[in-house]
CSV table of C-alpha atoms in Angstrom, one decimal:
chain,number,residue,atom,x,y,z
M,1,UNK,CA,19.1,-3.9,-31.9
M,2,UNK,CA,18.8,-7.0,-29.8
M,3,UNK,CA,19.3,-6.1,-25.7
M,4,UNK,CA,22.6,-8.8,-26.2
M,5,UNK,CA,23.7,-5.8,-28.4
M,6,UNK,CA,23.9,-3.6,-25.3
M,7,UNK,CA,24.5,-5.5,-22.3
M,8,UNK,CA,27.9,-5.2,-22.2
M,9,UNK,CA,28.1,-1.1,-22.4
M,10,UNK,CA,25.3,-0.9,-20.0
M,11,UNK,CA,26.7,-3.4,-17.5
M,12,UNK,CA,30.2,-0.4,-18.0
M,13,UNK,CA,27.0,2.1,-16.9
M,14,UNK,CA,26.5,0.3,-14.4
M,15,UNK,CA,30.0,-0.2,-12.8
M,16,UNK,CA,31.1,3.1,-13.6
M,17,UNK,CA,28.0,4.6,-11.3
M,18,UNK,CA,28.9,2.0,-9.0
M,19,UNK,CA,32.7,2.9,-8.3
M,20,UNK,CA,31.0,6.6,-7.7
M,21,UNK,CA,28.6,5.4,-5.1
M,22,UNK,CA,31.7,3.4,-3.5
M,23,UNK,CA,34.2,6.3,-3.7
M,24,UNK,CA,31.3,8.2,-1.6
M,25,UNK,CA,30.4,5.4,0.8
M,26,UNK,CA,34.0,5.0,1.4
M,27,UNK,CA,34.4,9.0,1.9
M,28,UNK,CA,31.8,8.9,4.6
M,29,UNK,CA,30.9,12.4,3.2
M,30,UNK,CA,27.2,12.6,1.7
M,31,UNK,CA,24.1,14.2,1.7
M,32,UNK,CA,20.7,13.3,3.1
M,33,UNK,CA,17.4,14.2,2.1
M,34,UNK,CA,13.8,12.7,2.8
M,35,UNK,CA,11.8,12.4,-0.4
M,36,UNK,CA,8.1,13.1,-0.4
M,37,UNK,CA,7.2,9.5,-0.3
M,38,UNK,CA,9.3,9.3,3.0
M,39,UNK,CA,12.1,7.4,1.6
M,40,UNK,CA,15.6,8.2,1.7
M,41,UNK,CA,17.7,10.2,-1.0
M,42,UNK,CA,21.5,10.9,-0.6
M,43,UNK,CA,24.0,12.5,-2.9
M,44,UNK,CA,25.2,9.1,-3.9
M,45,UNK,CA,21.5,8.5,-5.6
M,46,UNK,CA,21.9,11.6,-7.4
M,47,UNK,CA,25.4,11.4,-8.6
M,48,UNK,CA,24.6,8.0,-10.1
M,49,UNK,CA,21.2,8.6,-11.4
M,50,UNK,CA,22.9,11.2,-13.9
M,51,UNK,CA,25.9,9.0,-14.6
M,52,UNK,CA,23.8,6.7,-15.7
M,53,UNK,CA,20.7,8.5,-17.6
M,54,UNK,CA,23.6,10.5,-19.2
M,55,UNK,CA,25.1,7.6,-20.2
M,56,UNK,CA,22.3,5.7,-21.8
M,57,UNK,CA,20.9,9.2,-23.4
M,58,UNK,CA,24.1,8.4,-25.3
M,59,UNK,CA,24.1,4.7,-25.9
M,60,UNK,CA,20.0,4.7,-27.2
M,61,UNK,CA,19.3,8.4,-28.0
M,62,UNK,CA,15.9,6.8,-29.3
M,63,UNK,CA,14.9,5.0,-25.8
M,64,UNK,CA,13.6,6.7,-23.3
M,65,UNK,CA,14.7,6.4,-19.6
M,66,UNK,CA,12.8,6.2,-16.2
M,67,UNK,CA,14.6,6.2,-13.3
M,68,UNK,CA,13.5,6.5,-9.5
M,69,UNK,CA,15.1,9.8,-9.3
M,70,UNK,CA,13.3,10.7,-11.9
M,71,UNK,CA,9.9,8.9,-12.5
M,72,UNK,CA,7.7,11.9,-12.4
M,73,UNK,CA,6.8,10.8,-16.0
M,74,UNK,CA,3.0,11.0,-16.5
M,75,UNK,CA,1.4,7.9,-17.4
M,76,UNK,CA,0.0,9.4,-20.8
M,77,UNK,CA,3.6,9.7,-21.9
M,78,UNK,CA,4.7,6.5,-20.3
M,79,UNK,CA,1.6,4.2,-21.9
M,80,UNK,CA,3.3,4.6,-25.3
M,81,UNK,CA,6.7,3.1,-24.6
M,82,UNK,CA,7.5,0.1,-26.7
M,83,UNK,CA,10.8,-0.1,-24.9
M,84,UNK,CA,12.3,1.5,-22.2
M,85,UNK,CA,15.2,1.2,-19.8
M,86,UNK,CA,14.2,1.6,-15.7
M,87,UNK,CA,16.8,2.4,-13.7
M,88,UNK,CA,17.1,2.2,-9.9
M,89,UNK,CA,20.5,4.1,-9.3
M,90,UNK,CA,21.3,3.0,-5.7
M,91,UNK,CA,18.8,0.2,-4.4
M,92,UNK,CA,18.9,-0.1,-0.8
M,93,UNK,CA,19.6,3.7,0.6
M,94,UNK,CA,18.9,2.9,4.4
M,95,UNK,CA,21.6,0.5,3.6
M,96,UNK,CA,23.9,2.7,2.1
M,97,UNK,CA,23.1,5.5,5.4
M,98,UNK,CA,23.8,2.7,8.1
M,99,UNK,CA,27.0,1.8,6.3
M,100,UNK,CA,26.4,-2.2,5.8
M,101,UNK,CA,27.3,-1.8,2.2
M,102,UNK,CA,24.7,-4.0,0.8
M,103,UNK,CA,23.7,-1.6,-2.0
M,104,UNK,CA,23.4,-2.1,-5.7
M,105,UNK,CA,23.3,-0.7,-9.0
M,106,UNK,CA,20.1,-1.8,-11.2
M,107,UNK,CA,19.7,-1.1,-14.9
M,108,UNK,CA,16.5,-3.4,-16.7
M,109,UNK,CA,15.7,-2.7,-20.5
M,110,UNK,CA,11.4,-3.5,-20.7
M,111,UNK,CA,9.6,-4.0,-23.9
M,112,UNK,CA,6.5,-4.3,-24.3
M,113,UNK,CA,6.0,-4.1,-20.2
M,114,UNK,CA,8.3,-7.6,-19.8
M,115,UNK,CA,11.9,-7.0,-18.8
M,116,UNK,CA,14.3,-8.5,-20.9
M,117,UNK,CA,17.6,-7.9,-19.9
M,118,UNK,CA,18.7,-6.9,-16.6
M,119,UNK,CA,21.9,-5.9,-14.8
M,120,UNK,CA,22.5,-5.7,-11.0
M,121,UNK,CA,25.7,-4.8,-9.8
M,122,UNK,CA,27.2,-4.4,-6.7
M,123,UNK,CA,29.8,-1.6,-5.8
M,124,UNK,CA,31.2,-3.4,-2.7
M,125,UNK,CA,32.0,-6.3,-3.7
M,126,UNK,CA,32.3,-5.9,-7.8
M,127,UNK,CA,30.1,-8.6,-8.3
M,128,UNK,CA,27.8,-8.2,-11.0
M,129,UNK,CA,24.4,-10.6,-11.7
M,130,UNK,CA,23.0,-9.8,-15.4
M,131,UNK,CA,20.5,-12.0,-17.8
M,132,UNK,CA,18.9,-11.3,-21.1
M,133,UNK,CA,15.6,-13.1,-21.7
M,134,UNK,CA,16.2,-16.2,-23.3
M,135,UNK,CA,19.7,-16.0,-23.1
M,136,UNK,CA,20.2,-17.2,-19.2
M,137,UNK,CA,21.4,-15.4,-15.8
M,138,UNK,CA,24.9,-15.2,-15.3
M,139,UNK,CA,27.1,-13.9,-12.0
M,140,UNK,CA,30.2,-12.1,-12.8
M,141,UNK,CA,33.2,-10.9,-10.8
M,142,UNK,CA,37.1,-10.0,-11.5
M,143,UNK,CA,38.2,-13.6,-11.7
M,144,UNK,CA,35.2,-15.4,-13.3
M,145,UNK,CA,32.0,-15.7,-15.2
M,146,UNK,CA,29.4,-18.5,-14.2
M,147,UNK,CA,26.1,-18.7,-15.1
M,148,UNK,CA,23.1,-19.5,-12.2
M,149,UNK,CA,20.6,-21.3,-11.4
M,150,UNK,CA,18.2,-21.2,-8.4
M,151,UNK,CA,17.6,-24.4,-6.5
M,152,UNK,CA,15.1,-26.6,-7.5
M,153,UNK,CA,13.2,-27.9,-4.1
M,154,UNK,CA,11.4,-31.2,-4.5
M,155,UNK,CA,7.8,-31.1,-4.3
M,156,UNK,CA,6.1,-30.7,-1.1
M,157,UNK,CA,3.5,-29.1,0.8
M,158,UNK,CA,5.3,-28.5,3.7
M,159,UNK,CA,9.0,-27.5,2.4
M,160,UNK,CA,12.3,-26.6,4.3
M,161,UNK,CA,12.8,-23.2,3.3
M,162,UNK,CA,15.7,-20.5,3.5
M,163,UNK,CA,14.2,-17.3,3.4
M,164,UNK,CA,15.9,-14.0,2.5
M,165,UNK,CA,14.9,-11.6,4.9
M,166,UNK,CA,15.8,-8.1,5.2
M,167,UNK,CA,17.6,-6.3,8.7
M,168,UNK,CA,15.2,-4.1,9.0
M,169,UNK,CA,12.4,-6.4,9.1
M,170,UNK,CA,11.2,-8.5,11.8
M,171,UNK,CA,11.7,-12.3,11.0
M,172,UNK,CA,8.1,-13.0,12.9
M,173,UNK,CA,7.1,-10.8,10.4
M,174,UNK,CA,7.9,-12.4,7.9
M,175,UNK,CA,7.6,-16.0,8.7
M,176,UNK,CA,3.7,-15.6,9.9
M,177,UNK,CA,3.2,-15.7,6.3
M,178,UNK,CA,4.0,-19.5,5.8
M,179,UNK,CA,1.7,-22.3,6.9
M,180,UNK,CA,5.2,-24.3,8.7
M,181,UNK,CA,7.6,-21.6,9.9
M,182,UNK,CA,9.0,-23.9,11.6
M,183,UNK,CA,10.6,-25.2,8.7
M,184,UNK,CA,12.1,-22.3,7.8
M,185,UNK,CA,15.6,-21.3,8.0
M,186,UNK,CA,16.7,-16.9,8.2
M,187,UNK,CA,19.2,-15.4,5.9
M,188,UNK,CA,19.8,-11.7,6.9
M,189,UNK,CA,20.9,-9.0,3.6
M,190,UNK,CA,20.1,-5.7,2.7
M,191,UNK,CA,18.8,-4.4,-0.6
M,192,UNK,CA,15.6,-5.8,-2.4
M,193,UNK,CA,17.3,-7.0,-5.6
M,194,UNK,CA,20.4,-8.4,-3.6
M,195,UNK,CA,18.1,-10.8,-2.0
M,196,UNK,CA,16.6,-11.6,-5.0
M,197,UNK,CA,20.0,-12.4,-6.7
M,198,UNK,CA,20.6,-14.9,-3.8
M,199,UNK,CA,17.7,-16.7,-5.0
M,200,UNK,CA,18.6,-16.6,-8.6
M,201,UNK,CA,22.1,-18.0,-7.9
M,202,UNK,CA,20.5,-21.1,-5.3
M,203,UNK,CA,21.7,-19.4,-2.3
M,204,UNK,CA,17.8,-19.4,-0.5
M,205,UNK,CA,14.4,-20.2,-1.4
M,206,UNK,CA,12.3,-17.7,-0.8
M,207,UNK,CA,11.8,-13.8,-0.3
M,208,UNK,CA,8.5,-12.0,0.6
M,209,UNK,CA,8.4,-8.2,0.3
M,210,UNK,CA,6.1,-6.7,2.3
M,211,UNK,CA,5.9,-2.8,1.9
M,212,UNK,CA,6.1,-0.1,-0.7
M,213,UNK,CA,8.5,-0.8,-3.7
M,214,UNK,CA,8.7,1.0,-7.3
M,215,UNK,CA,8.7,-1.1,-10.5
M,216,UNK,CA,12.6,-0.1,-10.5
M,217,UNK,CA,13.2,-2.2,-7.6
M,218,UNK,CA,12.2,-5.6,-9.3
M,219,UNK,CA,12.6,-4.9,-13.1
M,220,UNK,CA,16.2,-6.0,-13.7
M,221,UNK,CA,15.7,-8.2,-10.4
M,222,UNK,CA,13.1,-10.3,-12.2
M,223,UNK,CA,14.2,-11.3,-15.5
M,224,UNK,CA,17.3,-12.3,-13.9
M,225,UNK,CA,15.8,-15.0,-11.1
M,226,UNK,CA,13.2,-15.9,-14.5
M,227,UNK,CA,16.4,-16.8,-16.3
M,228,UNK,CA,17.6,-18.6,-13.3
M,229,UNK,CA,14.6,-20.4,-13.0
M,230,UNK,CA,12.9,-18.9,-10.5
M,231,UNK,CA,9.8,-16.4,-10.8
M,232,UNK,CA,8.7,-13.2,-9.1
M,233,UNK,CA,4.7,-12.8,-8.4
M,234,UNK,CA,2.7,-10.7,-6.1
M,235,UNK,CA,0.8,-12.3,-2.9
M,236,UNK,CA,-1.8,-13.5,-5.3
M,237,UNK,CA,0.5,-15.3,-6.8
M,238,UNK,CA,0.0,-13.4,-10.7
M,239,UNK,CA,2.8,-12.0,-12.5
M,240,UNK,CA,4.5,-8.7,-11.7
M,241,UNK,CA,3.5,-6.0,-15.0
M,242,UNK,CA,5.5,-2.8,-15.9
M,243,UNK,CA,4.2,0.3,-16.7
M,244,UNK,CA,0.6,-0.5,-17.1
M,245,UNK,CA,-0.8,2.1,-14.6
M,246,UNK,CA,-0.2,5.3,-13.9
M,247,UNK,CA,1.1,4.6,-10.2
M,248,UNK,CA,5.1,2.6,-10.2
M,249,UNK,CA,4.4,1.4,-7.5
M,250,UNK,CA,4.6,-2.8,-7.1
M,251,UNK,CA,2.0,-4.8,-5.0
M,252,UNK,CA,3.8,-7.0,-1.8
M,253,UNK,CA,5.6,-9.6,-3.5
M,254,UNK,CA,7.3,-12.8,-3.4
M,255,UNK,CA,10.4,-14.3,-5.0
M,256,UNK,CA,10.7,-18.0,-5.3
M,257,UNK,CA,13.5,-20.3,-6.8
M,258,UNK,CA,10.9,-22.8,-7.1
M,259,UNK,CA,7.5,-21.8,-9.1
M,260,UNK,CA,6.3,-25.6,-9.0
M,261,UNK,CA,5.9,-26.1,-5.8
M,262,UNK,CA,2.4,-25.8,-4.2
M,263,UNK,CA,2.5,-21.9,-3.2
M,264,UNK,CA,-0.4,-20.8,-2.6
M,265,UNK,CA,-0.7,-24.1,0.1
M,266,UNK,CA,3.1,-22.7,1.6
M,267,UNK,CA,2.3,-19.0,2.2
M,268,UNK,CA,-0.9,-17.5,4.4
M,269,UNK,CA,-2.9,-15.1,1.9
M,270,UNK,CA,-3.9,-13.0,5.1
């Protein structure tokens, strides 16, 4: 089956673990747990990470499913995936906890360690950003359907940027790593692949991650700004890979709606 075969029951997946995160957001009423890594875990994370595993168990008996709540999947297993779905079931946590409700639901399907389709939906808001490779990104919500693009800056050395920066970062963090911060403009959101979506649909230019993130965090987040025109690299500017090492974990990263311009000119490689 072709991934345009399942978008549409996994996107369902997808909202359906989203109305349960929402109903417990809303509730006020959760648990909290620090994971090994130091990250947070609530009872939201759980509830839908076993919607959704369940629910694509069903959908693809014959594909297997990695999800950060469950990832403790040796790499000798892992290395003979053809195709997999990777799952983050509640993407921004600390957002969820300090009740800014810039959360999201992310379900990716990778073959042959390239996603190709990706879903990210948002509980708060209903909105839902999806793309299958070759097929375009598209932004979804109760009254409409569009597809997106990111925006196309002209070329230059010294661009005015908008960067997506997170609220638990600090901006001078963040803009130290371009060669003419002055140039650049700040817009404050929660949640990895959120910001990422904002680039996808035009809304900014730019957003660095610096820090620990799992492959789950960028999978679906990264075929969708592709379709959209963007790209998603590390520092050194190479490609993102899935699933080629026995660690999940992604190098710092950037997101840009722009590949052609002159990046490694724009950002400090400190």
């Amino acid at each position: 089956m072709k991934p345009e075969d399942y978008v549409e029951q996994a996107i369902e997946i997808a909202m359906v673990a989203g109305k349960k995160i929402r109903d417990i957001y809303l509730k006020g009423t959760f648990e909290k747990e620090t994971k090994s890594d130091n990250t947070p875990v609530t009872s939201a994370d759980i509830a839908a990470h076993n919607i959704i595993t369940s629910a694509l168990q069903s959908l693809t008996p014959d594909i297997p499913v990695l999800s950060e709540e469950d990832a403790n999947i040796p790499f000798s297993t892992r290395q003979h995936w053809d195709r997999y779905w990777l799952v983050d079931p509640l993407d921004g946590t600390g957002e969820f906890i300090a009740g800014s409700g810039d959360f999201s639901v992310i379900i990716a399907l990778v073959e042959h360690n390239r996603p190709i389709m990706g879903i990210v939906y948002v509980p708060m808001t209903e909105v839902c950003y999806y793309a299958i490779a070759g097929l375009g990104a598209y932004k979804r919500d109760e009254r409409s359907e569009v597809r997106i693009m990111s925006h196309q800056l002209p070329q230059s050395k010294d661009p005015a940027l908008k960067l997506a920066v997170s609220r638990r970062q600090d901006p001078k963090s963040v803009l130290k790593l371009f060669s003419h911060s002055k140039h650049c403009d700040l817009i404050v959101l929660g949640g990895a692949a959120l910001k990422s979506c904002l680039i996808a649909e035009g809304k900014a230019d730019c957003y660095v991650r610096i820090g620990p993130t799992g492959e789950w965090d960028t999978g679906a987040a990264q075929i969708i700004v592709e379709e959209a025109g963007g790209q998603i690299m590390d520092i050194s500017l190479q490609p993102l890979t899935y699933n080629e090492r026995e660690s999940l974990e992604n190098p710092n990263f950037i997101v840009v709606g722009s590949p052609q311009l002159e990046w490694d000119q724009i950002l400090i490689n400190e």
